[in-house]
Amino acid sequence: MHGYTVAYEREEIQFPVYVVCLIGACLGTIGIAIDNIVLIAIALLALGFGYYNYPLLETGKPRIGSGQYGVFAEGLGIVTWRSIKQIELITVDIRGSTNNELHITLEDPLDRALLVDWRRRPFYRFLMRLPWTISGNVIRIPLDVFDRPADEIMQSFTRMMTFYKH
């Protein structure tokens, strides 16, 4: 897609995923060697966390963006500009930590708002992290895991919406 694209951050976000996978592999190996079901269960939980967060390791691949047809998000599709009512940058406080979220409010139901529907994914990617969630008619995208500042993403999306919607 041509336009403005954003990928996952390349630096500090990968480290915890690698560490948890390494711990899971070590615990699994020890659990199998000494035949301990508790260690194997903990290892499976750790490896499941790594599997869920595997997309964070695939840096450089566009996960969200905007272009002439609308806003796109991996695993969602392209939401047309005419279906977008409002784009807001929301600051969310979670346990003393401040996180930024992009809220895209839709005028139409999601099925009608999508120009291209990418919600059907291969089976092996079904349990992996997506860069968005939806509640009602609002698509929520947490921005702190991306390689661009939240303000820049918001400005680019609103600038493109203003240009292409009218």
Backbone as ProteinMPNN parsed JSONL, in Angstrom:
{"seq_chain_A": "MHGYTVAYEREEIQFPVYVVCLIGACLGTIGIAIDNIVLIAIALLALGFGYYNYPLLETGKPRIGSGQYGVFAEGLGIVTWRSIKQIELITVDIRGSTNNELHITLEDPLDRALLVDWRRRPFYRFLMRLPWTISGNVIRIPLDVFDRPADEIMQSFTRMMTFYKH", "coords_chain_A": {"N_chain_A": [[0.852, -1.185, 0.0], [0.538, 2.179, -0.826], [1.506, 5.243, 0.698], [1.321, 6.289, 4.064], [2.993, 4.289, 6.296], [3.412, 2.162, 9.175], [5.542, 0.296, 11.253], [6.307, -2.346, 13.645], [8.252, -1.508, 16.55], [11.842, -1.609, 16.585], [13.726, -2.02, 18.583], [13.668, -2.313, 21.775], [11.418, -3.917, 22.167], [11.557, -6.528, 21.278], [13.233, -8.018, 22.924], [12.03, -9.008, 25.468], [10.337, -11.008, 24.405], [12.085, -12.848, 23.212], [13.503, -13.625, 25.529], [11.511, -14.804, 27.168], [10.774, -16.944, 25.51], [13.199, -18.369, 25.479], [13.416, -19.04, 28.194], [11.11, -20.634, 28.39], [11.803, -22.735, 26.65], [14.022, -23.796, 28.004], [12.843, -24.552, 30.481], [10.998, -26.42, 29.527], [12.707, -28.378, 28.458], [14.078, -29.196, 30.785], [11.868, -30.054, 32.283], [10.942, -32.234, 30.746], [13.203, -33.853, 30.892], [13.371, -34.505, 33.643], [10.891, -35.465, 34.034], [8.68, -33.831, 34.927], [5.605, -32.602, 35.261], [4.59, -30.089, 35.976], [6.642, -28.235, 35.396], [6.685, -28.605, 32.646], [4.152, -27.652, 31.96], [4.399, -24.936, 32.729], [6.393, -24.23, 30.94], [5.016, -24.532, 28.519], [3.153, -22.466, 28.78], [4.883, -20.239, 28.748], [6.023, -20.536, 26.188], [3.707, -20.27, 24.704], [3.116, -17.577, 25.196], [5.285, -16.454, 23.836], [4.668, -17.304, 21.232], [2.22, -15.964, 20.783], [3.128, -13.323, 20.791], [4.848, -13.277, 18.629], [4.585, -11.727, 16.166], [5.724, -9.269, 16.958], [8.401, -9.64, 16.603], [8.791, -9.567, 13.929], [9.969, -7.192, 12.518], [9.882, -4.157, 10.6], [7.925, -4.805, 8.758], [5.0, -3.437, 7.443], [2.389, -2.633, 9.681], [0.214, -1.024, 10.361], [-1.387, 1.706, 8.668], [-2.03, 4.383, 6.315], [-3.613, 5.503, 3.347], [-4.601, 6.453, 0.023], [-7.044, 5.147, -0.175], [-7.946, 4.614, 2.379], [-7.662, 3.7, 5.873], [-5.445, 1.18, 6.9], [-4.988, -1.916, 8.605], [-3.091, -4.605, 9.82], [-4.461, -7.806, 9.552], [-7.03, -6.854, 9.651], [-7.947, -5.132, 7.47], [-8.725, -2.777, 4.864], [-10.09, 0.176, 5.82], [-12.45, 2.299, 4.604], [-12.208, 5.814, 3.83], [-14.604, 7.262, 3.757], [-16.17, 5.919, 5.562], [-15.18, 6.504, 8.014], [-15.731, 8.24, 10.881], [-14.418, 9.744, 12.846], [-11.112, 10.383, 14.062], [-9.117, 9.883, 16.824], [-6.586, 10.657, 19.243], [-5.954, 9.052, 22.116], [-5.059, 9.144, 25.512], [-4.233, 6.674, 27.754], [-4.25, 5.625, 31.065], [-2.687, 3.055, 32.67], [-2.167, 1.239, 35.425], [-0.343, 3.187, 36.458], [1.204, 3.679, 34.254], [1.47, 5.421, 31.226], [-0.216, 5.115, 28.241], [-0.64, 5.394, 24.704], [-3.388, 5.487, 22.518], [-4.897, 5.025, 19.37], [-8.01, 5.93, 18.359], [-10.405, 4.991, 16.155], [-13.345, 5.979, 15.013], [-16.168, 4.602, 13.576], [-18.606, 5.288, 11.033], [-20.233, 3.512, 9.726], [-21.263, 0.024, 9.993], [-18.688, -2.418, 10.637], [-18.419, -4.411, 8.621], [-19.452, -3.155, 6.339], [-17.793, -0.96, 6.229], [-15.304, -1.837, 5.484], [-13.136, -1.884, 2.776], [-11.397, -3.742, 1.775], [-11.228, -6.932, 3.105], [-9.3, -8.384, 5.525], [-9.576, -10.136, 7.574], [-9.721, -12.892, 7.683], [-7.409, -15.208, 8.424], [-4.45, -17.254, 8.026], [-4.392, -20.506, 9.602], [-2.189, -20.959, 11.335], [-1.54, -18.382, 12.14], [-3.647, -17.544, 13.612], [-3.816, -17.37, 16.451], [-2.034, -15.351, 17.017], [-0.787, -12.072, 17.93], [-2.631, -9.129, 17.149], [-2.549, -5.834, 15.709], [-4.679, -4.256, 16.575], [-7.871, -3.691, 18.188], [-11.404, -4.097, 18.48], [-14.277, -2.441, 19.599], [-17.592, -2.168, 19.714], [-18.319, 0.359, 17.533], [-15.782, 1.346, 17.338], [-12.458, 1.283, 16.474], [-9.592, 0.325, 18.073], [-6.241, 1.142, 18.396], [-3.271, 0.411, 19.845], [-0.531, 2.536, 20.221], [2.071, 2.614, 21.226], [3.812, 0.537, 20.661], [4.862, 0.84, 18.198], [7.14, 2.018, 15.593], [7.142, 4.731, 15.247], [6.485, 7.979, 16.7], [3.518, 8.574, 18.68], [2.141, 11.006, 18.269], [3.017, 11.766, 15.723], [1.968, 9.7, 14.135], [-0.772, 10.131, 14.526], [-1.058, 12.758, 13.458], [-0.363, 12.286, 10.781], [-2.364, 10.453, 9.957], [-4.737, 11.999, 10.331], [-4.199, 14.152, 8.636], [-4.132, 12.858, 6.156], [-6.735, 11.876, 6.096], [-8.218, 14.256, 6.014], [-7.371, 15.202, 3.521], [-8.09, 13.15, 1.654], [-10.78, 12.511, 2.167], [-12.443, 14.604, 1.5]], "CA_chain_A": [[0.0, 0.0, 0.0], [1.272, 3.437, -0.873], [1.047, 6.185, 1.7], [2.033, 6.32, 5.332], [2.949, 2.987, 6.958], [4.104, 2.078, 10.45], [5.901, -1.075, 11.635], [6.623, -2.487, 15.065], [9.531, -0.957, 16.973], [12.915, -2.563, 16.36], [14.744, -2.111, 19.62], [13.462, -2.94, 23.067], [10.216, -4.73, 22.254], [11.862, -7.916, 20.943], [13.999, -8.672, 23.979], [11.22, -9.85, 26.364], [9.806, -12.171, 23.692], [13.195, -13.81, 23.126], [13.831, -14.126, 26.873], [10.447, -15.718, 27.605], [10.898, -18.169, 24.703], [14.371, -19.097, 25.958], [13.04, -19.614, 29.493], [10.167, -21.709, 28.104], [12.529, -23.879, 26.078], [14.825, -24.395, 29.081], [11.942, -25.225, 31.421], [10.46, -27.592, 28.84], [13.759, -29.396, 28.387], [14.286, -29.718, 32.148], [10.655, -30.774, 32.657], [10.936, -33.535, 30.06], [14.328, -34.662, 31.399], [13.097, -35.039, 34.984], [9.511, -35.927, 34.002], [7.926, -32.977, 35.842], [4.483, -32.043, 34.503], [4.427, -28.671, 36.323], [7.619, -27.487, 34.58], [6.247, -28.671, 31.247], [3.008, -26.735, 31.843], [4.931, -23.569, 32.763], [7.103, -24.045, 29.673], [4.01, -24.33, 27.477], [2.627, -21.098, 28.955], [5.91, -19.303, 28.278], [6.119, -20.658, 24.728], [2.471, -19.697, 24.178], [3.322, -16.125, 25.222], [6.187, -16.145, 22.725], [3.932, -17.51, 19.981], [1.259, -14.871, 20.662], [3.86, -12.083, 20.513], [5.778, -13.463, 17.518], [4.603, -10.602, 15.216], [6.607, -8.197, 17.414], [9.749, -9.94, 16.123], [8.817, -9.319, 12.487], [10.079, -5.733, 12.371], [10.026, -3.657, 9.243], [6.724, -5.113, 7.99], [3.938, -2.489, 7.802], [1.288, -3.198, 10.471], [-0.901, -0.1, 10.169], [-1.027, 2.79, 7.772], [-3.129, 5.049, 5.629], [-3.327, 5.851, 1.964], [-5.696, 7.117, -0.672], [-8.315, 4.431, -0.026], [-8.373, 4.608, 3.77], [-6.736, 3.235, 6.907], [-5.337, -0.275, 6.921], [-4.361, -2.558, 9.751], [-2.842, -6.016, 9.577], [-5.483, -8.681, 10.104], [-8.336, -6.202, 9.606], [-8.228, -4.762, 6.094], [-8.697, -1.346, 4.557], [-11.315, 0.882, 6.207], [-12.552, 3.443, 3.692], [-12.264, 7.14, 4.458], [-15.999, 7.706, 3.902], [-16.776, 5.219, 6.7], [-14.546, 6.947, 9.257], [-16.381, 9.429, 11.442], [-13.482, 10.547, 13.633], [-9.872, 9.759, 14.517], [-8.68, 10.56, 18.042], [-5.463, 10.125, 20.011], [-6.404, 8.951, 23.503], [-4.049, 8.735, 26.486], [-4.823, 5.732, 28.7], [-3.394, 5.327, 32.21], [-2.833, 1.685, 33.143], [-1.255, 0.952, 36.538], [0.701, 4.197, 36.566], [1.895, 3.816, 32.982], [0.665, 6.129, 30.237], [-0.173, 4.524, 26.905], [-1.388, 6.135, 23.688], [-4.209, 4.673, 21.63], [-5.586, 5.694, 18.285], [-9.398, 5.48, 18.284], [-11.018, 5.29, 14.869], [-14.788, 5.79, 15.146], [-16.768, 4.315, 12.274], [-19.995, 5.676, 10.798], [-20.924, 2.322, 9.238], [-20.782, -1.222, 10.606], [-17.367, -2.809, 10.14], [-18.519, -5.158, 7.36], [-19.643, -2.198, 5.242], [-16.703, 0.016, 6.233], [-14.089, -2.43, 4.931], [-12.975, -1.968, 1.334], [-10.771, -5.061, 1.638], [-11.338, -7.628, 4.383], [-8.161, -9.267, 5.781], [-9.783, -10.78, 8.868], [-9.455, -14.326, 7.57], [-5.968, -15.412, 8.473], [-4.081, -18.672, 8.059], [-4.584, -21.134, 10.903], [-1.016, -20.793, 12.197], [-1.483, -17.008, 12.645], [-4.921, -17.25, 14.257], [-3.624, -17.022, 17.856], [-0.99, -14.335, 17.157], [-1.159, -10.684, 18.238], [-3.059, -8.192, 16.115], [-2.266, -4.466, 16.157], [-5.924, -3.528, 16.786], [-9.037, -4.334, 18.789], [-12.616, -3.357, 18.137], [-15.368, -2.476, 20.575], [-18.684, -1.405, 19.118], [-17.919, 0.917, 16.243], [-14.491, 2.018, 17.535], [-11.248, 0.473, 16.31], [-8.564, 0.838, 18.994], [-4.892, 0.722, 18.009], [-2.246, 0.901, 20.77], [0.532, 3.107, 19.386], [3.389, 2.631, 21.857], [4.659, -0.56, 20.182], [5.269, 1.124, 16.828], [8.429, 2.691, 15.428], [6.935, 6.181, 15.106], [5.79, 8.572, 17.863], [2.058, 8.592, 18.587], [1.706, 12.289, 17.69], [3.292, 11.736, 14.286], [0.992, 8.8, 13.529], [-2.062, 10.826, 14.565], [-1.026, 13.861, 12.5], [-0.366, 11.743, 9.417], [-3.674, 9.891, 9.672], [-5.73, 13.07, 10.192], [-3.863, 14.911, 7.428], [-4.568, 12.085, 4.992], [-8.194, 11.823, 6.113], [-8.676, 15.554, 5.542], [-7.081, 15.324, 2.09], [-8.782, 12.174, 0.81], [-12.207, 12.391, 2.466], [-13.223, 15.7, 0.918]], "C_chain_A": [[0.885, 1.231, 0.0], [0.67, 4.389, 0.144], [1.931, 6.118, 2.929], [1.885, 4.956, 6.007], [3.803, 3.004, 8.211], [4.339, 0.603, 10.768], [6.139, -1.126, 13.141], [8.029, -1.961, 15.333], [10.622, -2.018, 16.887], [13.805, -2.803, 17.563], [14.316, -2.912, 20.832], [12.284, -3.896, 23.137], [10.496, -6.21, 21.996], [12.476, -8.677, 22.109], [13.139, -9.527, 24.911], [10.668, -11.096, 25.68], [10.883, -13.245, 23.581], [13.499, -14.433, 24.487], [12.783, -15.132, 27.339], [10.498, -17.019, 26.8], [12.083, -19.006, 25.157], [14.071, -19.763, 27.306], [12.081, -20.79, 29.288], [10.847, -22.94, 27.551], [13.358, -24.578, 27.152], [13.942, -25.157, 30.068], [11.336, -26.485, 30.799], [11.464, -28.718, 28.772], [13.993, -30.026, 29.758], [13.075, -30.544, 32.585], [10.559, -32.136, 32.009], [12.024, -34.433, 30.616], [14.025, -35.265, 32.764], [11.642, -35.496, 35.142], [8.637, -35.188, 35.023], [6.845, -32.249, 35.041], [4.276, -30.55, 34.779], [5.394, -27.817, 35.499], [7.214, -27.482, 33.11], [5.071, -27.719, 31.018], [3.467, -25.277, 31.841], [5.663, -23.252, 31.46], [6.119, -23.792, 28.533], [3.364, -22.946, 27.572], [3.616, -20.065, 28.425], [6.034, -19.348, 26.757], [4.853, -20.124, 24.056], [2.534, -18.176, 24.146], [4.222, -15.705, 24.061], [5.497, -16.274, 21.375], [2.944, -16.365, 19.733], [1.954, -13.573, 20.24], [4.852, -12.199, 19.374], [5.744, -12.305, 16.51], [5.48, -9.429, 15.655], [8.043, -8.405, 16.935], [9.898, -9.656, 14.629], [8.856, -7.814, 12.226], [10.248, -5.366, 10.906], [8.813, -3.911, 8.361], [5.625, -4.128, 8.397], [2.787, -3.181, 8.527], [0.04, -2.339, 10.39], [-0.437, 0.976, 9.202], [-2.264, 3.426, 7.176], [-2.664, 5.44, 4.232], [-4.564, 6.461, 1.337], [-7.04, 6.433, -0.472], [-8.827, 4.413, 1.408], [-7.264, 4.161, 4.702], [-6.667, 1.728, 6.823], [-4.65, -0.724, 8.191], [-4.207, -4.038, 9.426], [-3.928, -6.85, 10.26], [-6.868, -8.067, 10.142], [-8.727, -5.926, 8.168], [-8.106, -3.267, 5.912], [-10.068, -0.762, 4.882], [-11.383, 2.148, 5.366], [-12.698, 4.759, 4.45], [-13.705, 7.581, 4.683], [-16.694, 7.057, 5.09], [-16.213, 5.666, 8.04], [-15.185, 8.263, 9.686], [-15.364, 10.349, 12.099], [-12.258, 9.708, 13.969], [-9.373, 10.571, 15.704], [-7.443, 9.866, 18.608], [-5.852, 10.201, 21.476], [-5.233, 8.503, 24.366], [-4.741, 7.897, 27.55], [-3.815, 5.473, 29.81], [-3.702, 3.92, 32.707], [-1.754, 1.427, 34.178], [-0.072, 1.919, 36.585], [1.492, 4.415, 35.292], [0.947, 4.482, 31.978], [0.878, 5.511, 28.869], [-1.036, 5.355, 25.966], [-2.135, 5.156, 22.797], [-4.83, 5.562, 20.565], [-6.988, 5.093, 18.221], [-9.985, 5.95, 16.956], [-12.497, 4.952, 14.995], [-15.389, 5.659, 13.752], [-18.204, 4.822, 12.206], [-20.838, 4.47, 10.419], [-20.484, 1.111, 10.044], [-19.492, -1.673, 9.927], [-17.443, -3.533, 8.802], [-18.725, -4.245, 6.159], [-18.499, -1.207, 5.137], [-15.446, -0.521, 5.557], [-14.137, -2.461, 3.408], [-12.388, -3.33, 0.978], [-10.779, -5.694, 3.023], [-10.194, -8.629, 4.526], [-8.343, -10.025, 7.087], [-9.61, -12.29, 8.811], [-7.955, -14.519, 7.454], [-5.671, -16.899, 8.409], [-4.174, -19.22, 9.482], [-3.41, -20.883, 11.847], [-0.88, -19.384, 12.747], [-2.728, -16.625, 13.437], [-4.75, -16.791, 15.706], [-2.545, -15.955, 18.081], [-1.594, -12.95, 17.359], [-1.58, -9.936, 16.984], [-2.798, -6.776, 16.609], [-3.515, -3.645, 16.452], [-6.902, -4.377, 17.588], [-10.245, -3.504, 18.393], [-13.636, -3.529, 19.25], [-16.472, -1.565, 20.052], [-18.307, -0.938, 17.726], [-16.598, 1.684, 16.337], [-13.36, 0.999, 17.391], [-10.176, 1.117, 17.172], [-7.214, 0.253, 18.592], [-3.906, 1.281, 19.027], [-1.007, 1.32, 19.975], [1.937, 2.982, 19.974], [4.314, 1.513, 21.395], [5.199, -0.304, 18.78], [6.537, 1.969, 16.776], [8.316, 4.195, 15.181], [6.243, 6.712, 16.354], [4.286, 8.673, 17.612], [1.553, 9.879, 17.934], [1.899, 12.311, 16.179], [2.285, 10.849, 13.555], [-0.368, 9.502, 13.441], [-2.108, 11.946, 13.528], [-1.087, 13.355, 11.066], [-1.735, 11.189, 9.041], [-4.723, 10.999, 9.471], [-5.46, 13.923, 8.953], [-4.358, 14.173, 6.182], [-6.094, 11.99, 4.942], [-8.776, 13.134, 5.59], [-8.497, 15.685, 4.033], [-7.966, 14.409, 1.25], [-10.291, 12.097, 1.035], [-13.025, 13.461, 1.766], [-12.923, 15.876, -0.55]], "O_chain_A": [[1.864, 1.308, 0.742], [-0.53, 4.345, 0.417], [3.141, 5.915, 2.833], [0.764, 4.516, 6.263], [4.78, 3.746, 8.31], [3.455, -0.233, 10.579], [6.167, -0.099, 13.819], [8.886, -1.971, 14.45], [10.353, -3.201, 17.094], [14.592, -3.749, 17.54], [14.593, -4.11, 20.893], [12.173, -4.635, 24.115], [9.738, -7.064, 22.455], [12.245, -9.878, 22.25], [13.483, -10.688, 25.135], [10.546, -12.141, 26.319], [10.617, -14.421, 23.83], [13.727, -15.639, 24.581], [13.13, -16.197, 27.849], [10.283, -18.092, 27.363], [11.985, -20.232, 25.213], [14.433, -20.919, 27.525], [12.222, -21.825, 29.939], [10.516, -24.063, 27.932], [13.396, -25.807, 27.208], [14.264, -26.283, 30.447], [11.182, -27.501, 31.477], [11.123, -29.878, 29.001], [14.095, -31.247, 29.875], [13.231, -31.608, 33.185], [10.139, -33.099, 32.651], [11.812, -35.632, 30.797], [14.382, -36.415, 33.022], [11.213, -35.864, 36.235], [7.96, -35.795, 35.852], [7.154, -31.373, 34.233], [3.829, -29.821, 33.893], [4.998, -26.782, 34.962], [7.379, -26.48, 32.415], [5.009, -27.052, 29.985], [2.982, -24.474, 31.045], [5.565, -22.141, 30.94], [6.359, -22.937, 27.681], [3.064, -22.329, 26.55], [3.227, -19.126, 27.732], [6.138, -18.305, 26.112], [4.923, -19.581, 22.954], [2.067, -17.55, 23.194], [3.949, -14.714, 23.384], [5.711, -15.456, 20.48], [2.842, -15.858, 18.616], [1.424, -12.817, 19.426], [5.643, -11.277, 19.172], [6.809, -11.922, 16.026], [5.939, -8.664, 14.807], [8.818, -7.45, 16.869], [11.014, -9.52, 14.129], [7.873, -7.237, 11.762], [10.699, -6.17, 10.09], [8.684, -3.286, 7.308], [5.342, -3.995, 9.588], [2.267, -4.192, 8.054], [-1.074, -2.863, 10.354], [0.759, 1.133, 8.952], [-3.394, 3.055, 7.494], [-1.48, 5.671, 3.986], [-5.464, 6.927, 2.035], [-8.079, 7.083, -0.588], [-10.022, 4.217, 1.632], [-6.082, 4.233, 4.367], [-7.693, 1.061, 6.692], [-3.839, -0.004, 8.772], [-5.094, -4.646, 8.827], [-4.264, -6.61, 11.42], [-7.802, -8.706, 10.625], [-9.741, -6.438, 7.696], [-7.465, -2.579, 6.706], [-11.077, -1.153, 4.295], [-10.473, 2.976, 5.412], [-13.237, 4.807, 5.556], [-14.001, 8.212, 5.697], [-17.696, 7.578, 5.58], [-16.709, 5.256, 9.089], [-15.178, 9.253, 8.954], [-15.421, 11.569, 11.944], [-12.345, 8.492, 14.138], [-9.222, 11.79, 15.614], [-7.274, 8.654, 18.471], [-6.056, 11.289, 22.015], [-4.498, 7.588, 23.996], [-5.706, 8.339, 28.173], [-2.661, 5.141, 29.539], [-4.827, 3.624, 33.112], [-0.567, 1.398, 33.854], [1.073, 1.494, 36.737], [2.376, 5.271, 35.262], [-0.232, 4.137, 31.902], [2.008, 5.396, 28.395], [-2.035, 5.944, 26.38], [-1.593, 4.133, 22.377], [-5.233, 6.695, 20.829], [-7.138, 3.883, 18.048], [-10.05, 7.147, 16.676], [-12.865, 3.78, 15.075], [-15.154, 6.487, 12.872], [-18.929, 4.79, 13.2], [-22.021, 4.408, 10.751], [-19.448, 1.153, 10.708], [-19.245, -1.339, 8.768], [-16.609, -3.292, 7.929], [-18.224, -4.532, 5.073], [-18.256, -0.662, 4.06], [-14.609, 0.26, 5.104], [-15.075, -3.004, 2.823], [-12.812, -3.982, 0.024], [-10.382, -5.061, 4.001], [-10.105, -9.596, 3.769], [-7.366, -10.511, 7.656], [-9.366, -12.904, 9.85], [-7.32, -14.053, 6.508], [-6.54, -17.719, 8.705], [-4.046, -18.471, 10.451], [-3.615, -20.623, 13.032], [-0.171, -19.189, 13.734], [-2.842, -15.485, 13.887], [-5.475, -15.9, 16.149], [-2.181, -15.685, 19.226], [-2.746, -12.694, 17.009], [-0.984, -10.079, 15.916], [-2.822, -6.537, 17.816], [-3.414, -2.424, 16.57], [-6.783, -5.6, 17.661], [-10.113, -2.34, 18.015], [-13.828, -4.627, 19.773], [-16.302, -0.349, 19.96], [-18.011, -1.748, 16.846], [-16.326, 2.563, 15.52], [-13.318, -0.01, 18.095], [-9.881, 2.303, 17.028], [-7.058, -0.962, 18.465], [-3.709, 2.495, 19.083], [-0.497, 0.554, 19.157], [2.912, 3.229, 19.264], [5.503, 1.542, 21.714], [5.916, -1.141, 18.23], [6.953, 2.555, 17.775], [9.325, 4.853, 14.928], [5.494, 5.982, 17.003], [3.844, 8.836, 16.475], [0.626, 9.835, 17.125], [1.049, 12.813, 15.444], [1.804, 11.207, 12.479], [-1.027, 9.466, 12.402], [-3.09, 12.07, 12.796], [-1.784, 13.93, 10.231], [-2.218, 11.424, 7.934], [-5.514, 10.931, 8.531], [-6.399, 14.367, 8.293], [-4.926, 14.778, 5.273], [-6.68, 12.022, 3.86], [-9.726, 13.121, 4.807], [-9.368, 16.217, 3.345], [-8.531, 14.843, 0.246], [-11.011, 11.646, 0.144], [-14.198, 13.236, 1.468], [-13.493, 16.755, -1.196]]}, "name": "protein", "num_of_chains": 1, "seq": "MHGYTVAYEREEIQFPVYVVCLIGACLGTIGIAIDNIVLIAIALLALGFGYYNYPLLETGKPRIGSGQYGVFAEGLGIVTWRSIKQIELITVDIRGSTNNELHITLEDPLDRALLVDWRRRPFYRFLMRLPWTISGNVIRIPLDVFDRPADEIMQSFTRMMTFYKH"}
